[in-house]
Tab-separated table of C-alpha atoms in Angstrom:
chain	number	residue	atom	x	y	z
A	1	ASP	CA	124.776	-8.359	-30.514
A	2	ALA	CA	123.214	-5.165	-31.857
A	3	GLY	CA	119.775	-5.870	-30.438
A	4	VAL	CA	116.531	-5.194	-32.254
A	5	ILE	CA	116.860	-2.241	-34.613
A	6	GLN	CA	113.945	-0.044	-35.601
A	7	SER	CA	113.698	2.871	-37.952
A	8	PRO	CA	112.799	5.613	-37.992
A	9	ARG	CA	112.878	6.591	-34.306
A	10	HIS	CA	110.434	9.396	-34.918
A	11	GLU	CA	107.941	9.911	-37.702
A	12	VAL	CA	105.661	12.875	-38.183
A	13	THR	CA	103.253	12.715	-41.066
A	14	GLU	CA	99.979	14.144	-42.210
A	15	MET	CA	96.671	12.343	-42.241
A	16	GLY	CA	96.215	10.275	-45.360
A	17	GLN	CA	99.891	9.662	-45.967
A	18	GLU	CA	101.491	6.239	-46.082
A	19	VAL	CA	103.802	5.328	-43.221
A	20	THR	CA	106.306	2.483	-43.210
A	21	LEU	CA	108.042	1.341	-40.061
A	22	ARG	CA	111.026	-0.980	-40.237
A	23	CYS	CA	112.494	-3.610	-37.979
A	24	LYS	CA	115.591	-5.777	-37.947
A	25	PRO	CA	115.322	-8.551	-35.351
A	26	ILE	CA	118.188	-10.027	-33.410
A	27	SER	CA	120.194	-12.395	-35.578
A	28	GLY	CA	119.147	-15.995	-35.009
A	29	HIS	CA	115.741	-15.171	-33.591
A	30	ASN	CA	112.817	-16.843	-35.346
A	31	SER	CA	109.904	-14.931	-33.859
A	32	LEU	CA	109.006	-11.301	-34.456
A	33	PHE	CA	106.305	-9.196	-32.851
A	34	TRP	CA	104.868	-5.774	-33.602
A	35	TYR	CA	103.313	-3.918	-30.663
A	36	ARG	CA	101.600	-0.569	-30.314
A	37	GLN	CA	101.751	1.450	-27.092
A	38	THR	CA	99.279	4.193	-26.204
A	39	MET	CA	98.339	5.813	-22.931
A	40	MET	CA	94.782	4.602	-23.221
A	41	ARG	CA	95.367	0.983	-24.209
A	42	GLY	CA	98.896	0.234	-23.026
A	43	LEU	CA	100.872	-2.325	-25.002
A	44	GLU	CA	98.917	-4.204	-27.644
A	45	LEU	CA	100.185	-6.997	-29.854
A	46	LEU	CA	99.456	-6.202	-33.483
A	47	ILE	CA	100.976	-9.168	-35.298
A	48	TYR	CA	103.273	-12.107	-34.666
A	49	PHE	CA	105.559	-13.860	-37.157
A	50	ASN	CA	107.259	-17.197	-36.692
A	51	ASN	CA	109.899	-18.232	-39.230
A	52	ASN	CA	108.820	-15.274	-41.401
A	53	VAL	CA	105.207	-16.465	-41.551
A	54	PRO	CA	102.401	-14.388	-40.003
A	55	ILE	CA	100.857	-16.582	-37.329
A	56	ASP	CA	98.516	-14.211	-35.554
A	57	ASP	CA	97.360	-10.883	-36.970
A	58	SER	CA	94.207	-10.616	-34.894
A	59	GLY	CA	95.525	-7.481	-33.240
A	60	MET	CA	95.873	-5.537	-36.473
A	61	PRO	CA	93.326	-2.714	-36.102
A	62	GLU	CA	91.956	-2.665	-39.623
A	63	ASP	CA	92.779	-3.028	-43.275
A	64	ARG	CA	94.828	0.137	-43.242
A	65	PHE	CA	97.516	-1.794	-41.376
A	66	SER	CA	99.676	-4.412	-43.059
A	67	ALA	CA	102.901	-6.160	-42.095
A	68	LYS	CA	105.432	-8.196	-43.996
A	69	MET	CA	108.487	-10.232	-43.211
A	70	PRO	CA	110.231	-11.034	-46.504
A	71	ASN	CA	113.202	-12.650	-44.775
A	72	ALA	CA	114.511	-13.528	-41.338
A	73	SER	CA	116.265	-10.211	-40.883
A	74	PHE	CA	113.676	-7.645	-41.906
A	75	SER	CA	110.064	-6.736	-41.289
A	76	THR	CA	107.861	-3.768	-42.116
A	77	LEU	CA	104.651	-2.392	-40.686
A	78	LYS	CA	102.747	-0.173	-43.076
A	79	ILE	CA	99.829	2.136	-42.411
A	80	GLN	CA	97.979	3.416	-45.459
A	81	PRO	CA	96.257	5.829	-45.187
A	82	SER	CA	97.356	7.052	-41.778
A	83	GLU	CA	94.956	8.729	-39.354
A	84	PRO	CA	95.532	10.848	-36.214
A	85	ARG	CA	94.327	7.991	-34.005
A	86	ASP	CA	97.265	5.921	-35.227
A	87	SER	CA	99.602	8.178	-33.269
A	88	ALA	CA	101.467	5.930	-30.827
A	89	VAL	CA	104.782	4.294	-30.141
A	90	TYR	CA	105.288	1.172	-32.229
A	91	PHE	CA	107.628	-1.495	-30.935
A	92	CYS	CA	109.180	-4.441	-32.656
A	93	ALA	CA	110.366	-7.365	-30.537
A	94	SER	CA	112.053	-10.642	-31.350
A	95	SER	CA	112.662	-13.945	-29.605
A	96	MET	CA	113.930	-17.434	-30.193
A	97	TRP	CA	110.949	-19.763	-29.955
A	98	SER	CA	111.298	-23.482	-29.605
A	99	SER	CA	108.826	-26.117	-28.542
A	100	GLY	CA	109.134	-27.837	-25.247
A	101	ARG	CA	110.480	-26.133	-22.202
A	102	SER	CA	111.357	-22.909	-23.935
A	103	THR	CA	112.903	-20.073	-22.025
A	104	ASP	CA	112.702	-17.539	-24.806
A	105	THR	CA	112.345	-13.900	-23.905
A	106	GLN	CA	111.099	-11.099	-26.098
A	107	TYR	CA	113.684	-8.391	-26.664
A	108	PHE	CA	112.338	-5.041	-27.720
A	109	GLY	CA	113.633	-2.445	-30.107
A	110	PRO	CA	113.782	1.244	-29.167
A	111	GLY	CA	110.388	1.937	-30.729
A	112	THR	CA	109.137	4.393	-33.342
A	113	ARG	CA	107.146	7.364	-32.120
A	114	LEU	CA	104.545	8.079	-34.796
A	115	THR	CA	102.628	11.321	-34.890
A	116	VAL	CA	99.885	11.745	-37.460
A	117	LEU	CA	98.694	15.331	-37.803
B	1	ALA	CA	92.069	-15.181	-20.472
B	2	GLN	CA	95.141	-14.201	-18.561
B	3	THR	CA	95.200	-10.756	-17.016
B	4	VAL	CA	98.001	-8.888	-15.309
B	5	THR	CA	97.280	-6.274	-12.668
B	6	GLN	CA	99.635	-3.661	-11.319
B	7	SER	CA	97.748	-1.889	-8.575
B	8	GLN	CA	100.257	0.911	-8.016
B	9	PRO	CA	100.172	3.496	-10.830
B	10	GLU	CA	102.984	5.442	-9.154
B	11	MET	CA	105.628	4.746	-6.544
B	12	SER	CA	108.369	6.835	-5.038
B	13	VAL	CA	111.583	5.831	-3.274
B	14	GLN	CA	114.494	7.638	-1.739
B	15	GLU	CA	117.852	7.016	-3.333
B	16	ALA	CA	119.658	4.047	-1.700
B	17	GLU	CA	116.406	2.762	-0.201
B	18	THR	CA	114.424	-0.333	-1.150
B	19	VAL	CA	111.112	-0.357	-2.987
B	20	THR	CA	108.713	-3.150	-3.930
B	21	LEU	CA	106.439	-3.027	-6.955
B	22	SER	CA	103.376	-5.257	-6.921
B	23	CYS	CA	101.967	-7.471	-9.648
B	24	THR	CA	99.221	-10.053	-9.632
B	25	TYR	CA	97.989	-12.185	-12.479
B	26	ASP	CA	95.167	-14.490	-13.284
B	27	THR	CA	95.664	-17.757	-15.131
B	28	SER	CA	94.430	-21.301	-15.325
B	29	GLU	CA	97.736	-22.575	-16.679
B	30	SER	CA	100.258	-24.361	-14.498
B	31	ASP	CA	103.386	-23.533	-16.436
B	32	TYR	CA	104.230	-20.055	-17.621
B	33	TYR	CA	106.754	-17.231	-17.533
B	34	LEU	CA	106.685	-13.911	-15.758
B	35	PHE	CA	108.738	-10.858	-16.622
B	36	TRP	CA	109.486	-7.389	-15.397
B	37	TYR	CA	110.384	-4.832	-18.040
B	38	LYS	CA	111.708	-1.338	-17.417
B	39	GLN	CA	110.837	1.559	-19.711
B	40	PRO	CA	112.897	4.700	-19.027
B	41	PRO	CA	112.124	8.041	-20.693
B	42	SER	CA	114.064	6.842	-23.741
B	43	ARG	CA	111.076	4.485	-24.331
B	44	GLN	CA	113.273	1.418	-24.705
B	45	MET	CA	111.670	-1.664	-23.138
B	46	ILE	CA	114.422	-3.343	-21.159
B	47	LEU	CA	114.124	-6.776	-19.607
B	48	VAL	CA	114.846	-6.561	-15.899
B	49	ILE	CA	114.161	-10.067	-14.683
B	50	ARG	CA	112.433	-13.283	-15.683
B	51	GLN	CA	110.842	-16.053	-13.634
B	52	GLU	CA	109.791	-19.516	-14.752
B	53	ALA	CA	106.732	-20.737	-12.892
B	54	TYR	CA	108.028	-24.267	-12.391
B	55	LYS	CA	111.050	-22.957	-10.501
B	56	GLN	CA	110.519	-22.500	-6.785
B	57	GLN	CA	113.522	-20.250	-6.344
B	58	ASN	CA	112.956	-16.543	-6.761
B	59	ALA	CA	114.941	-14.966	-9.583
B	60	THR	CA	117.539	-12.308	-8.795
B	61	GLU	CA	119.575	-9.967	-10.961
B	62	ASN	CA	121.992	-7.839	-8.980
B	63	ARG	CA	119.867	-5.274	-7.088
B	64	PHE	CA	116.634	-6.647	-8.531
B	65	SER	CA	114.810	-9.614	-7.067
B	66	VAL	CA	111.317	-11.013	-7.186
B	67	ASN	CA	108.953	-12.530	-4.680
B	68	PHE	CA	107.085	-15.155	-6.663
B	69	GLN	CA	104.085	-16.611	-4.852
B	70	LYS	CA	102.543	-19.100	-7.271
B	71	ALA	CA	99.547	-20.037	-5.143
B	72	ALA	CA	98.681	-16.396	-4.604
B	73	LYS	CA	99.478	-15.556	-8.262
B	74	SER	CA	101.701	-12.744	-7.123
B	75	PHE	CA	104.973	-11.568	-8.651
B	76	SER	CA	106.453	-8.502	-6.953
B	77	LEU	CA	109.706	-6.790	-7.872
B	78	LYS	CA	112.086	-5.554	-5.196
B	79	ILE	CA	114.688	-2.963	-6.049
B	80	SER	CA	117.417	-2.627	-3.449
B	81	ASP	CA	119.773	0.327	-3.068
B	82	SER	CA	117.682	2.379	-5.487
B	83	GLN	CA	119.582	4.577	-7.907
B	84	LEU	CA	118.498	7.622	-9.874
B	85	GLY	CA	118.794	5.554	-13.047
B	86	ASP	CA	116.105	3.217	-11.786
B	87	ALA	CA	113.475	5.889	-12.398
B	88	ALA	CA	111.199	4.527	-15.121
B	89	MET	CA	107.915	2.820	-15.899
B	90	TYR	CA	107.959	-0.815	-14.841
B	91	PHE	CA	105.761	-3.350	-16.584
B	92	CYS	CA	104.908	-6.794	-15.311
B	93	ALA	CA	104.207	-9.349	-18.035
B	94	TYR	CA	102.896	-12.896	-18.288
B	95	ARG	CA	103.339	-15.454	-21.023
B	96	GLY	CA	102.007	-18.976	-21.131
B	97	LYS	CA	104.611	-21.647	-21.749
B	98	TYR	CA	103.126	-22.751	-25.032
B	99	ASN	CA	101.707	-19.440	-26.253
B	100	ASN	CA	104.523	-17.572	-27.883
B	101	ASN	CA	102.249	-14.794	-29.082
B	102	ASP	CA	100.234	-14.238	-25.935
B	103	MET	CA	102.333	-11.912	-23.803
B	104	ARG	CA	100.108	-9.965	-21.430
B	105	PHE	CA	101.327	-6.723	-19.898
B	106	GLY	CA	100.172	-4.862	-16.842
B	107	ALA	CA	99.341	-1.163	-17.017
B	108	GLY	CA	102.694	-0.231	-15.503
B	109	THR	CA	104.005	1.478	-12.384
B	110	ARG	CA	105.871	4.752	-12.650
B	111	LEU	CA	108.789	4.766	-10.221
B	112	THR	CA	110.318	8.037	-9.091
B	113	VAL	CA	113.668	8.043	-7.293
B	114	LYS	CA	114.319	11.020	-5.036
B	115	PRO	CA	117.897	12.173	-4.466
């Protein structure tokens, strides 16, 4: 399996610009997570999808952030307008969630390092 | 709320030696999962090992093993025969059995391996 795929790996943009991060989860997985990693706050969950439906977006910082999952194999995280404080590494992870005694594990993509100047 | 604590910001080990990374957690749940992830300089978060709380037996994966003490809420990672490639940040993580979206991570321990 190819694992979770993210693009781009690096993104440098200027304040005020729109940024779109992309994620392809592992085939067959029904849960997708977007995380942000910073030195100050560590790993934070931004949003969680199950079967393409956003279940928990309480971690999304503000209205400038939005995420979509139009189908089971693709998700985007958009920041508009971007600000310097958005600079971080953004991870996408996927898992196979089932009720009952689930043993699902989250598998992470390589991350996107975003720098907003 | 569940919290995960890694009390060692940095650790160092000599190549071929053994090192233990500590992790404690706080929870009121009886059934949950614990994980150790490795993050090398490439930034990729790599699953090292997973433990299910209802299993008494400690999980092992080749040179990696855990010491899971449920009563003490402790979940340490032992790396045997350390290799240079083991140098990375290691994150301990907790997830409740029924909370798919509630993965809690520790602050991480940076492991250095000396040749």
